[in-house]
């Protein structure tokens, strides 16, 4: 935006004769300054608002843009994590969503290429209060703004994130349109937000891998904390519904050989691989929008031990005959308390989901093993008769810092127990 700068010119006049007294010894010296001002156009040295976030309720939020430019539509959710924004940016479970960070200061550690959770950024946009003007971290390789611009991800800052968060808590998740295009009117953008819906959309197919592949990378030695690694090797087939790489690293660190398969991979092909266990991963969106995935899960249940995480947990719930429902504003953050009902221990967990399993709809024999202490929702299931375990949160994340990592050990023990059963000599009937 143009502003005005002032130019000055000064004229000096000596009026000492005019105001001199009768006595030459008492002559007064008076000088008069004439100030002339002129206005010229120039640019402000700071960035001004050049973006709009328009929510489906009609509210308009002006902000400053960083990263990519353009127009984008998505579901607005808030995340209460204090740090870990790079893991959030590359978590495929955020596909189709604008992520609003409630922590006001973002970007001060920059980004590095070791903390990425997938091959690209899948979220629709990032919304923050304050963008750090400098970075300070020994692993920093790039600024947050440059990182998003290269990946064509929009971001805005200098917006009242507290007010938007309160609105989302009161009204629930809202569809929003973010735009830096001045040619689009507020009415046009509002119509876009009110005509788009994330419910019932298959988002998994857009984030899943296309072909099977092996995964071998473990947790790096400087970050490894588990010394109780199984001496046996177990083959795990991991369904990629939007899998985070650290899930695969933790499984590999527990001695698993991993084959990652696409979301549409047939159950029959999986069983031909004769795996020791199957992992159903996290992923974005509505589990009811992917009936093919529910059917795949159903066809595998009871044949091998299975472990579901987040979306995998919800798909297991539906495959068992239960129902899922959309939460008001979901769980997104690295500080959610969860109680393990079997041990009584409380874990600090990282969560990212807008849907939950209704435990009242599950069949007899299915046990609720964990609950979210913020709202009492189901956070974990087990069905011992069919060798099933699942969690609604991320055991590979480290907000606790390692409160939930035991889940991988339990899955390994489940596979170990199944292997020992198969190796037992079969007693013939007398």
XYZ file of N, CA and C in Angstrom, residues 102-219:
354
model
N -2.590 -23.096 17.816
C -2.963 -22.233 18.945
C -1.739 -21.627 19.616
N -0.577 -22.290 19.520
C 0.650 -21.678 20.011
C 0.975 -20.482 19.108
N 1.148 -19.286 19.671
C 1.203 -18.091 18.816
C 2.468 -17.931 17.987
N 3.607 -18.447 18.452
C 4.879 -18.163 17.774
C 5.352 -19.401 17.027
N 5.354 -19.324 15.710
C 5.672 -20.473 14.863
C 6.771 -20.091 13.868
N 7.677 -21.035 13.624
C 8.705 -20.833 12.611
C 10.092 -20.546 13.147
N 10.233 -20.435 14.480
C 11.518 -20.018 15.034
C 12.604 -21.079 14.913
N 12.234 -22.353 14.713
C 13.258 -23.387 14.537
C 13.451 -23.757 13.072
N 12.746 -23.075 12.164
C 12.878 -23.388 10.753
C 12.394 -24.796 10.450
N 12.944 -25.402 9.415
C 12.613 -26.781 9.071
C 13.903 -27.533 8.768
N 13.839 -28.842 8.933
C 14.937 -29.713 8.539
C 14.324 -30.923 7.840
N 15.145 -31.722 7.209
C 14.599 -32.805 6.386
C 14.622 -34.154 7.094
N 14.953 -34.157 8.395
C 14.920 -35.396 9.174
C 13.576 -35.608 9.858
N 12.820 -34.532 10.065
C 11.586 -34.618 10.846
C 10.340 -34.804 9.997
N 10.486 -34.968 8.707
C 9.312 -35.118 7.853
C 8.672 -36.490 8.051
N 7.349 -36.517 8.055
C 6.605 -37.745 8.311
C 6.089 -38.415 7.044
N 6.271 -37.778 5.893
C 5.831 -38.368 4.625
C 6.588 -37.700 3.490
N 6.255 -38.082 2.273
C 7.006 -37.601 1.116
C 6.682 -36.164 0.742
N 5.603 -35.580 1.275
C 5.214 -34.219 0.921
C 4.278 -33.645 1.979
N 3.935 -32.364 1.809
C 2.934 -31.733 2.675
C 1.546 -32.010 2.095
N 0.632 -32.487 2.948
C -0.702 -32.823 2.464
C -1.779 -31.866 2.957
N -1.511 -31.064 3.978
C -2.532 -30.149 4.477
C -2.820 -29.069 3.449
N -3.973 -28.411 3.592
C -4.383 -27.408 2.614
C -3.771 -26.049 2.911
N -3.581 -25.711 4.192
C -3.009 -24.408 4.544
C -2.629 -24.403 6.020
N -1.758 -23.457 6.387
C -1.320 -23.274 7.768
C -1.735 -21.887 8.234
N -2.356 -21.815 9.411
C -2.843 -20.551 9.968
C -2.162 -20.324 11.318
N -1.446 -19.190 11.455
C -0.705 -18.922 12.692
C -0.877 -17.461 13.112
N -0.547 -17.201 14.369
C -0.645 -15.831 14.882
C 0.587 -15.011 14.528
N 1.773 -15.550 14.823
C 3.000 -14.784 14.649
C 4.035 -15.633 13.919
N 4.533 -15.125 12.805
C 5.566 -15.811 12.028
C 6.930 -15.289 12.455
N 7.786 -16.193 12.901
C 9.113 -15.793 13.357
C 9.899 -15.159 12.218
N 10.548 -14.029 12.503
C 11.321 -13.337 11.473
C 12.738 -13.893 11.366
N 13.110 -14.790 12.286
C 14.439 -15.402 12.216
C 14.340 -16.845 12.701
N 15.320 -17.652 12.342
C 15.362 -19.041 12.782
C 16.617 -19.279 13.603
N 16.494 -20.182 14.586
C 17.638 -20.495 15.437
C 17.534 -21.953 15.877
N 18.184 -22.822 15.130
C 18.232 -24.228 15.482
C 19.392 -24.865 14.738
N 20.115 -25.741 15.410
C 21.311 -26.327 14.810
C 21.010 -27.241 13.635
N 19.760 -27.704 13.528
C 19.387 -28.563 12.400
C 18.654 -27.815 11.300
N 18.437 -26.524 11.450
C 17.638 -25.759 10.493
C 18.303 -25.747 9.115
N 17.525 -26.104 8.092
C 18.028 -26.098 6.720
C 17.303 -25.077 5.848
N 16.147 -24.572 6.327
C 15.340 -23.682 5.502
C 14.328 -22.971 6.387
N 13.890 -21.784 5.970
C 12.849 -21.096 6.725
C 11.493 -21.712 6.412
N 10.547 -21.517 7.312
C 9.213 -22.083 7.129
C 8.535 -21.516 5.889
N 8.682 -20.200 5.657
C 8.054 -19.582 4.493
C 8.576 -20.132 3.179
N 9.895 -20.269 3.071
C 10.482 -20.825 1.846
C 10.061 -22.283 1.649
N 10.007 -23.018 2.754
C 9.619 -24.429 2.694
C 8.210 -24.575 2.127
N 7.266 -23.765 2.616
C 5.883 -23.857 2.144
C 5.754 -23.381 0.705
N 6.485 -22.327 0.346
C 6.397 -21.799 -1.017
C 6.851 -22.845 -2.034
N 7.923 -23.565 -1.726
C 8.428 -24.584 -2.646
C 7.453 -25.740 -2.799
N 6.616 -25.967 -1.785
C 5.671 -27.089 -1.804
C 4.249 -26.645 -2.122
N 4.121 -25.374 -2.521
C 2.829 -24.822 -2.954
C 1.761 -24.927 -1.864
N 2.154 -24.644 -0.628
C 1.232 -24.654 0.507
C 1.034 -23.225 0.994
N -0.216 -22.810 1.133
C -0.517 -21.455 1.583
C -0.401 -21.347 3.099
N -0.008 -20.165 3.559
C 0.036 -19.881 4.988
C -0.379 -18.440 5.235
N -0.968 -18.177 6.401
C -1.286 -16.799 6.792
C -0.870 -16.576 8.235
N -0.572 -15.311 8.549
C -0.215 -14.941 9.926
C -0.794 -13.563 10.225
N -0.566 -13.088 11.438
C -1.167 -11.838 11.922
C -2.692 -11.905 11.848
N -3.231 -13.045 12.284
C -4.676 -13.232 12.379
C -4.984 -13.664 13.810
N -6.158 -13.334 14.304
C -6.519 -13.622 15.700
C -6.869 -15.110 15.854
N -5.858 -15.926 16.078
C -6.073 -17.370 16.179
C -6.861 -17.743 17.429
N -6.773 -16.952 18.487
C -7.549 -17.258 19.704
C -9.039 -17.100 19.429
N -9.407 -16.051 18.728
C -10.823 -15.825 18.425
C -11.361 -16.922 17.494
N -10.568 -17.319 16.515
C -11.014 -18.377 15.602
C -11.148 -19.699 16.358
N -10.197 -19.992 17.253
C -10.264 -21.226 18.043
C -11.515 -21.265 18.898
N -11.846 -20.160 19.536
C -13.079 -20.114 20.341
C -14.306 -20.378 19.476
N -14.286 -19.826 18.287
C -15.418 -20.037 17.372
C -15.532 -21.518 16.986
N -14.403 -22.167 16.725
C -14.420 -23.582 16.364
C -14.857 -24.450 17.537
N -14.457 -24.092 18.734
C -14.877 -24.853 19.919
C -16.380 -24.719 20.159
N -16.914 -23.557 19.884
C -18.332 -23.324 20.128
C -19.209 -23.882 19.003
N -18.779 -23.680 17.762
C -19.608 -24.049 16.615
C -19.184 -25.355 15.957
N -17.984 -25.853 16.286
C -17.458 -27.043 15.624
C -16.587 -26.669 14.443
N -15.945 -27.665 13.843
C -15.076 -27.414 12.696
C -15.870 -26.747 11.575
N -15.236 -25.774 10.914
C -15.897 -25.009 9.859
C -15.101 -25.094 8.559
N -15.811 -25.061 7.451
C -15.152 -24.991 6.157
C -14.730 -23.543 5.920
N -13.530 -23.360 5.390
C -13.034 -22.016 5.111
C -12.415 -21.931 3.734
N -12.334 -20.708 3.230
C -11.630 -20.429 1.977
C -10.561 -19.395 2.268
N -9.359 -19.689 1.856
C -8.231 -18.785 2.028
C -7.825 -18.268 0.652
N -7.670 -16.941 0.521
C -7.363 -16.394 -0.799
C -6.484 -15.158 -0.693
N -5.567 -15.052 -1.658
C -4.777 -13.830 -1.846
C -5.174 -13.139 -3.146
N -6.236 -13.622 -3.771
C -6.697 -13.112 -5.062
C -7.690 -11.972 -4.846
N -7.279 -10.753 -5.139
C -8.144 -9.593 -4.926
C -9.286 -9.518 -5.929
N -9.200 -10.296 -6.999
C -10.274 -10.252 -7.994
C -11.523 -10.992 -7.532
N -11.404 -11.807 -6.498
C -12.543 -12.559 -5.972
C -13.196 -11.771 -4.844
N -14.506 -11.637 -4.905
C -15.228 -10.895 -3.864
C -15.441 -11.767 -2.638
N -15.746 -11.115 -1.523
C -16.044 -11.858 -0.295
C -17.232 -12.792 -0.501
N -18.211 -12.335 -1.275
C -19.403 -13.151 -1.515
C -19.060 -14.417 -2.303
N -18.161 -14.287 -3.270
C -17.749 -15.459 -4.045
C -17.026 -16.474 -3.177
N -16.143 -15.984 -2.315
C -15.384 -16.877 -1.447
C -16.297 -17.537 -0.414
N -17.261 -16.782 0.097
C -18.210 -17.349 1.056
C -19.030 -18.458 0.403
N -19.442 -18.241 -0.832
C -20.208 -19.264 -1.547
C -19.373 -20.529 -1.741
N -18.082 -20.371 -2.012
C -17.189 -21.522 -2.144
C -17.148 -22.321 -0.851
N -17.031 -21.620 0.276
C -16.935 -22.308 1.571
C -18.223 -23.033 1.919
N -19.359 -22.480 1.508
C -20.646 -23.078 1.864
C -21.068 -24.189 0.903
N -20.361 -24.311 -0.222
C -20.722 -25.349 -1.201
C -19.779 -26.539 -1.166
N -18.751 -26.504 -0.306
C -17.771 -27.596 -0.234
C -17.955 -28.341 1.076
N -17.738 -29.658 1.063
C -17.880 -30.461 2.275
C -16.819 -31.549 2.280
N -16.272 -31.823 3.459
C -15.240 -32.849 3.583
C -15.839 -34.198 3.980
N -17.064 -34.192 4.495
C -17.720 -35.427 4.928
C -18.050 -36.287 3.711
N -17.714 -37.575 3.803
C -18.027 -38.496 2.725
C -17.042 -38.495 1.575
N -15.941 -37.748 1.710
C -14.930 -37.675 0.654
C -13.812 -38.679 0.952
N -13.436 -39.449 -0.055
C -12.327 -40.399 0.079
C -11.012 -39.635 -0.062
N -10.398 -39.323 1.058
C -9.117 -38.617 1.059
C -7.935 -39.575 1.107
N -8.193 -40.826 1.457
C -7.115 -41.808 1.613
C -6.432 -42.103 0.282
N -7.227 -42.231 -0.779
C -6.657 -42.608 -2.075
C -5.661 -41.568 -2.586
N -5.785 -40.324 -2.134
C -4.882 -39.275 -2.578
C -3.568 -39.214 -1.823
N -3.476 -39.918 -0.701
C -2.243 -39.856 0.105
C -1.519 -41.198 0.171
N -2.175 -42.268 -0.234
C -1.584 -43.606 -0.145
C -0.536 -43.813 -1.235
N 0.406 -44.718 -0.959
C 1.374 -45.102 -1.985
C 0.646 -45.840 -3.111
N 1.288 -45.968 -4.259
C 0.652 -46.579 -5.427
C 1.045 -48.037 -5.631
N 2.220 -48.398 -5.134
C 2.703 -49.773 -5.306
C 3.320 -50.266 -4.000
N 3.372 -51.581 -3.773
C 3.997 -52.120 -2.554
C 5.506 -51.834 -2.548
N 6.053 -51.672 -1.364
C 7.494 -51.486 -1.230
C 7.937 -51.901 0.166
N 9.213 -52.189 0.277
C 9.779 -52.587 1.568
C 10.249 -51.355 2.338
N 10.130 -51.409 3.650
C 10.640 -50.345 4.522
C 11.689 -50.941 5.462
N 12.867 -50.319 5.510
C 13.951 -50.887 6.317
C 14.515 -49.917 7.352
N 14.261 -48.607 7.219
C 14.870 -47.621 8.120
C 14.345 -47.759 9.540
N 15.274 -47.737 10.483
C 14.927 -47.765 11.903
C 15.066 -46.354 12.489
N 14.662 -46.216 13.751
C 14.917 -44.974 14.462
C 16.424 -44.763 14.550
